Tab-separated table of C-alpha atoms and ligand atoms in Angstrom:
chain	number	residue	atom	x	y	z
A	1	UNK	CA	27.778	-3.853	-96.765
A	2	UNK	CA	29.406	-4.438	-93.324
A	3	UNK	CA	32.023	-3.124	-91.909
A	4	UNK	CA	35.043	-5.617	-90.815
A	5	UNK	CA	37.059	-4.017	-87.691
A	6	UNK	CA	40.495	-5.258	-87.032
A	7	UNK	CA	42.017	-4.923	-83.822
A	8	UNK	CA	45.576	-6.050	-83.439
A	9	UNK	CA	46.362	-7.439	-80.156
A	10	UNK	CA	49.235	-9.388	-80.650
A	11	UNK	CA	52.322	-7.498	-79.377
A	12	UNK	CA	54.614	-8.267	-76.173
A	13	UNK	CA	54.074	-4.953	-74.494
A	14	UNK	CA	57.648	-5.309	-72.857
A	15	UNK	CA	57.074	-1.091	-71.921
A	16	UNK	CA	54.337	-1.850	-69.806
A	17	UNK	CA	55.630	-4.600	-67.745
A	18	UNK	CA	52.688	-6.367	-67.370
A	19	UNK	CA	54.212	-9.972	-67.749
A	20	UNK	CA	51.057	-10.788	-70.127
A	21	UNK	CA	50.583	-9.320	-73.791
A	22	UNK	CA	49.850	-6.019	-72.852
A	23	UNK	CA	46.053	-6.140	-74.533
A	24	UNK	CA	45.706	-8.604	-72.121
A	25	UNK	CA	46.472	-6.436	-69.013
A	26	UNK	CA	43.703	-5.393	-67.069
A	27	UNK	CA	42.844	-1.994	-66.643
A	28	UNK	CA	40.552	-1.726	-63.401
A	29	UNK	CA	39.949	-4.947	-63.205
A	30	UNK	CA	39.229	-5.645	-67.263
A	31	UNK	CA	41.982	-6.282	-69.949
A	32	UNK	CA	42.205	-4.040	-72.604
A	33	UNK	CA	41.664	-6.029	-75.076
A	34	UNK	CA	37.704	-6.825	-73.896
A	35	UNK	CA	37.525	-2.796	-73.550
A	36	UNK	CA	38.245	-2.102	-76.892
A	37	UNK	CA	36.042	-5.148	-78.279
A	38	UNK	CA	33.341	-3.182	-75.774
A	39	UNK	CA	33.460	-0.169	-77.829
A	40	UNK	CA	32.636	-2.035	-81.476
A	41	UNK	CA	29.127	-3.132	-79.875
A	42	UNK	CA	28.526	0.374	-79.985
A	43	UNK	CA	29.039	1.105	-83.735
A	44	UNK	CA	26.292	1.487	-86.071
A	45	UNK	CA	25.736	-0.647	-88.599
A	46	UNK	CA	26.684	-4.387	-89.447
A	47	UNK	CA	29.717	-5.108	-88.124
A	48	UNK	CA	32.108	-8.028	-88.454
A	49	UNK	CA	35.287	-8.070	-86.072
A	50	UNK	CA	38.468	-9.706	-86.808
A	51	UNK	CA	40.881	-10.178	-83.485
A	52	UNK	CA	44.576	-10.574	-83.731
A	53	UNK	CA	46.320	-11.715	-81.191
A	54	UNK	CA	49.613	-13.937	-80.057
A	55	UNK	CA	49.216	-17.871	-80.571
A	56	UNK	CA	48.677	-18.836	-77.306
A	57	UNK	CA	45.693	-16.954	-76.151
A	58	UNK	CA	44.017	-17.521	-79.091
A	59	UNK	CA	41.009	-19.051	-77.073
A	60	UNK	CA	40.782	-16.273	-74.527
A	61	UNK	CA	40.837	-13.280	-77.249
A	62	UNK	CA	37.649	-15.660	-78.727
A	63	UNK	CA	36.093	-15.925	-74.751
A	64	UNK	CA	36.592	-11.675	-74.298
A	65	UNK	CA	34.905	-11.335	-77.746
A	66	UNK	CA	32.119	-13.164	-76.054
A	67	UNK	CA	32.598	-10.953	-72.371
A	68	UNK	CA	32.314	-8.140	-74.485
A	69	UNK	CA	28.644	-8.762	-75.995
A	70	UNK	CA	30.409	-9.578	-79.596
A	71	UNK	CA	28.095	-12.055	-81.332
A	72	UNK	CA	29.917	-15.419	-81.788
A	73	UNK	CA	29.021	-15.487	-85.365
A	74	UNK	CA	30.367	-12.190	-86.118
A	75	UNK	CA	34.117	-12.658	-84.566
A	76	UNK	CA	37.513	-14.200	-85.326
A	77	UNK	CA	40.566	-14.648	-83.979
A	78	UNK	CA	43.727	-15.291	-85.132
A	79	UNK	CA	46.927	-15.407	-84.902
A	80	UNK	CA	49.417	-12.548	-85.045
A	81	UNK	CA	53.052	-11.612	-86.607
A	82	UNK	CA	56.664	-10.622	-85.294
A	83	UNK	CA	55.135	-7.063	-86.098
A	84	UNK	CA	52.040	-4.760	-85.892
A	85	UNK	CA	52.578	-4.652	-89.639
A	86	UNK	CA	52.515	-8.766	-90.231
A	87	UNK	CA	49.841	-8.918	-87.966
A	88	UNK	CA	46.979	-6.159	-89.680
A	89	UNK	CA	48.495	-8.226	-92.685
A	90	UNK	CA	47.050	-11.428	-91.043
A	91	UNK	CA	44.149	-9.592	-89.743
A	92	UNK	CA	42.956	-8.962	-94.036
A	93	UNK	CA	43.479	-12.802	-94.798
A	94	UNK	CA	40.443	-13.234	-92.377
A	95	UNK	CA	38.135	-10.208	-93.060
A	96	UNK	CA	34.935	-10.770	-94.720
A	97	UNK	CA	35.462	-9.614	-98.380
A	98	UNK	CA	31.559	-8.706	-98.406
A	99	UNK	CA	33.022	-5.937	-96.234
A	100	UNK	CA	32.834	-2.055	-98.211
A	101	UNK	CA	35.106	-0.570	-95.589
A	102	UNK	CA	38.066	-1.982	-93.257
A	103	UNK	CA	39.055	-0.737	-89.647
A	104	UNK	CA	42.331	-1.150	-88.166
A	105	UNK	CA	42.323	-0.274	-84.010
A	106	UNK	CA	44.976	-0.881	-81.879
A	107	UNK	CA	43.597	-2.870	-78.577
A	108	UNK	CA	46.065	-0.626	-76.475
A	109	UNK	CA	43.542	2.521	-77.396
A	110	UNK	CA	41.185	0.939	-75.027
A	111	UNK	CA	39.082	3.386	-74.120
A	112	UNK	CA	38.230	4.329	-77.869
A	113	UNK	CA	34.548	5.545	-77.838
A	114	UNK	CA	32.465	4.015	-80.428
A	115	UNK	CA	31.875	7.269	-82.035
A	116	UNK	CA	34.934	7.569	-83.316
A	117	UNK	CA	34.643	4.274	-85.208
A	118	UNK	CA	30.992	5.290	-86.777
A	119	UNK	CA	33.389	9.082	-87.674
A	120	UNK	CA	35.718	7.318	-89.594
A	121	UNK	CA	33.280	4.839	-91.167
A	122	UNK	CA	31.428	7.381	-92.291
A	123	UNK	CA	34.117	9.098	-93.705
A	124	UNK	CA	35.649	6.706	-95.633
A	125	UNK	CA	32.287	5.923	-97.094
A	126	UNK	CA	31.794	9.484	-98.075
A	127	UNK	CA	35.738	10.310	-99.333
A	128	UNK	CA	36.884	6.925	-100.016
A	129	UNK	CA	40.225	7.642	-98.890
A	130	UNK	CA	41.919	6.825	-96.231
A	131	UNK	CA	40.944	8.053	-92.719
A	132	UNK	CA	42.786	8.562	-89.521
A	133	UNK	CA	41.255	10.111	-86.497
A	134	UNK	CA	43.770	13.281	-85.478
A	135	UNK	CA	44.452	15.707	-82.860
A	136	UNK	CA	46.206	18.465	-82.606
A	137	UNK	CA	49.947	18.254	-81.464
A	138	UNK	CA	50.247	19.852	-77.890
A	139	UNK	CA	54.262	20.301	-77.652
A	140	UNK	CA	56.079	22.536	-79.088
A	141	UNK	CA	58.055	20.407	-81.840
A	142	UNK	CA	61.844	20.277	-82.251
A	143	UNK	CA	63.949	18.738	-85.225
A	144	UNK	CA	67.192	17.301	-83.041
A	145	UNK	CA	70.416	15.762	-84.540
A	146	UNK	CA	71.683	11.986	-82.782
A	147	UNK	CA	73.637	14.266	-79.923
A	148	UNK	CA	70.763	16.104	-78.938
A	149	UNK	CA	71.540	19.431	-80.645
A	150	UNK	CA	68.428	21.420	-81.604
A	151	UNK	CA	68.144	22.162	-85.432
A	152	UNK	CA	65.352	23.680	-85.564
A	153	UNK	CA	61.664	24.116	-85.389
A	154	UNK	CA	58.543	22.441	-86.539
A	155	UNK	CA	55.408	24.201	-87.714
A	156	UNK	CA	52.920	22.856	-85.262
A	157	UNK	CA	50.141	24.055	-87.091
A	158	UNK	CA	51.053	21.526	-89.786
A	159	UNK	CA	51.082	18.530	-87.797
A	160	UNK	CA	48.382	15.750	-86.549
A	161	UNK	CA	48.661	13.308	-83.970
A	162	UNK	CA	46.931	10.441	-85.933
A	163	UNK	CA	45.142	8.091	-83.380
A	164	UNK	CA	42.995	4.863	-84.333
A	165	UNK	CA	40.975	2.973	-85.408
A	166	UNK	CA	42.222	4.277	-89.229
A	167	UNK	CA	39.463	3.464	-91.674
A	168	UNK	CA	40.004	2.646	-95.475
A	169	UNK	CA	37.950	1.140	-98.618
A	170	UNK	CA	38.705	-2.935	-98.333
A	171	UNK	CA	40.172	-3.712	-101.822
A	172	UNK	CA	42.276	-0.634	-102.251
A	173	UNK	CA	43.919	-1.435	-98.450
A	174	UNK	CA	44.424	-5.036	-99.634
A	175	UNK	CA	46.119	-3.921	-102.845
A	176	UNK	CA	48.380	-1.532	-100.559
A	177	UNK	CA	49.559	-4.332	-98.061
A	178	UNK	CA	50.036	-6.996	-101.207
A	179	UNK	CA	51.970	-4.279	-102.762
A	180	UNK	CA	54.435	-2.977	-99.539
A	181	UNK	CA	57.627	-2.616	-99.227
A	182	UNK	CA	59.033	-2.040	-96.069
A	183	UNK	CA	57.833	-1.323	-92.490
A	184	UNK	CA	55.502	1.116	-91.860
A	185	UNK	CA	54.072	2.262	-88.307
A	186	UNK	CA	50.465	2.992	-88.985
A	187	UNK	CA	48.117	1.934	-91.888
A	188	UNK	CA	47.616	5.236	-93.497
A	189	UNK	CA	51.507	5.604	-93.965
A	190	UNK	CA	51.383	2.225	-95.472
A	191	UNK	CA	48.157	3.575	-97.592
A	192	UNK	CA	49.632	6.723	-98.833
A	193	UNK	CA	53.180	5.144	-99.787
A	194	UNK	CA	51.151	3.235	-102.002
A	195	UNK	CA	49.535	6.413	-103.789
A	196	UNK	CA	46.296	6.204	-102.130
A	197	UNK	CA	44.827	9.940	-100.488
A	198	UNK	CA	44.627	9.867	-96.584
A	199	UNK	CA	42.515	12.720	-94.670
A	200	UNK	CA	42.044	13.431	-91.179
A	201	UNK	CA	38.396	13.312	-88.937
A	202	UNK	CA	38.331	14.403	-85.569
A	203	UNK	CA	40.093	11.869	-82.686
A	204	UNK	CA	39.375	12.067	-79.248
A	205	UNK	CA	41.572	11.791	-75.654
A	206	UNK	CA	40.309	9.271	-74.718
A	207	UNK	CA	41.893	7.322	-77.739
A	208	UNK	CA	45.112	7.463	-75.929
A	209	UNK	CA	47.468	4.123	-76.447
A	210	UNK	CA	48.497	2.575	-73.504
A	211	UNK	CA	52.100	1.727	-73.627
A	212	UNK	CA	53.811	2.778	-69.878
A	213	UNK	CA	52.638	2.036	-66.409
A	214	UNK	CA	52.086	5.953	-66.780
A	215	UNK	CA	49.719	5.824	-69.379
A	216	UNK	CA	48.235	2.560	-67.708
A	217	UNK	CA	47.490	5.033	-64.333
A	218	UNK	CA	45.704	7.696	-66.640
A	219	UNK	CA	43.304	4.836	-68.184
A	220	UNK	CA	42.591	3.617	-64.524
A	221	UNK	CA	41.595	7.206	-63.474
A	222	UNK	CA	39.242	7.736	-66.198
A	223	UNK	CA	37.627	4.563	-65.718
A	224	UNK	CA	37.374	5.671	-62.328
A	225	UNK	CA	35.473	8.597	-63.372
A	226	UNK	CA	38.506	11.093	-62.553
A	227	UNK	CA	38.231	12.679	-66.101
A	228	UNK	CA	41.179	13.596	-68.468
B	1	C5P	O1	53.708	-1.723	-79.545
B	1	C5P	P1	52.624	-0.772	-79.955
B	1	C5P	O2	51.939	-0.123	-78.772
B	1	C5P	O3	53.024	0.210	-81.000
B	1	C5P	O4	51.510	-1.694	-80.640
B	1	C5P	C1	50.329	-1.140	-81.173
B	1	C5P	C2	49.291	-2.245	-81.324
B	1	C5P	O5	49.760	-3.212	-82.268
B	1	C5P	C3	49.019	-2.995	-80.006
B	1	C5P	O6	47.617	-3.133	-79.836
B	1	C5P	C4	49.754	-4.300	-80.204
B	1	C5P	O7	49.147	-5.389	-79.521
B	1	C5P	C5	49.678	-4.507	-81.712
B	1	C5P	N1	50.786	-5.343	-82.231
B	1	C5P	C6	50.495	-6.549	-82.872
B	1	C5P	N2	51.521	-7.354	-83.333
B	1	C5P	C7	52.800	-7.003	-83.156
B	1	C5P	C8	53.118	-5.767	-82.515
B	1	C5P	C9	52.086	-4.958	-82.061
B	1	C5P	O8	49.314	-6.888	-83.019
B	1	C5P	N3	53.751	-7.832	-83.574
């Protein structure tokens, strides 16, 4: 079976000031969103990709697929929702039900290496839960009240900071998003609140989301080979 990817492209991106959806923002000189379509050439496997982005550039997501070294046959794009929620939603109306297992990236993780996509893949295949790339949280963690006052700690050692692309078996996912109430602000939240198990793989750094002009200088210096 192949494996449909979904990559949601379709928000404003009013953070990063850009004054073009921010997947389309360049970073060094290439937009996002043709980065992160980059990175599925590099999965094993069959793969079928399914590119959501705002009405009006529905023709240049399709042209980027193409920039990328996406086969024609093997991409479409449509259009997006008021949120990243309505928008994966419109994503599974357009994913090839042939498809075993169903990714959901965020373009703004732009520098995603394809190995994390083949990780989670392969998990899912091997669990069929849920999967969400993770690191561990840095910070120390505090639990504050609406005036700032500390009330307490957070045991770091329980937490994850869950990255994408999140993986999960097709049918199950379509069952969760036909079956949602509310907002939720990742896929494997959405998964679990419909019953469904969720574990963790290994993420990576570089599957940082690009949301400020600060995190838009940290993807420009590791393209530029300055590292982490
Ligand atoms: O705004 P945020 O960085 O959380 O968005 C995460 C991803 O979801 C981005 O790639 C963005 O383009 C996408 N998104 C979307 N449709 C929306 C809002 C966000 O596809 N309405």
């Amino acid at each position: 079976h192949p494996v449909s990817v979904i990559v949601v492209a379709a928000g404003s991106g009013t953070r990063l000031g850009a004054g073009v959806p921010k997947a389309f923002a360049e970073v060094a000189g290439e937009p996002m969103l043709t980065r992160a379509l980059r990175a599925i050439t590099g999965m094993r496997g069959e793969v079928r990709t399914v590119v959501v982005v705002p009405t009006q550039l529905l023709q240049t997501a399709a042209d980027f697929a193409l920039r990328a070294g996406l086969d024609r046959d093997s991409v479409a794009v449509v259009e997006g929702g008021a949120t990243r929620q309505a928008s994966v939603a419109a994503g599974l109306s357009a994913v090839d039900p042939a498809s075993d297992v169903v990714l959901v990236h965020d373009a703004a993780r732009a520098l995603t290496p394809a190995a994390v996509f083949d990780r989670v893949v392969a998990e899912v295949r091997a669990s069929g839960a849920g999967v969400v790339p993770a690191l561990p949280v840095i910070d120390t963690i505090k639990r504050v009240d609406a005036g700032g006052r500390v009330l307490g700690q957070v045991d770091r050692s329980q937490l994850a900071a869950a990255q994408t692309p999140q993986g999960f078996p097709l049918m199950p996912l379509i069952d969760a998003y036909s079956a949602v109430d509310g907002e939720h602000t990742d896929d494997a939240s959405l998964f679990a609140a419909a019953g469904r198990p969720v574990r963790t793989v290994q993420g990576d750094a570089l599957a940082f989301k690009i949301t400020t002009p600060a995190d838009l200088a940290r993807a420009e210096g590791v393209v530029a080979g300055n590292g982490e």
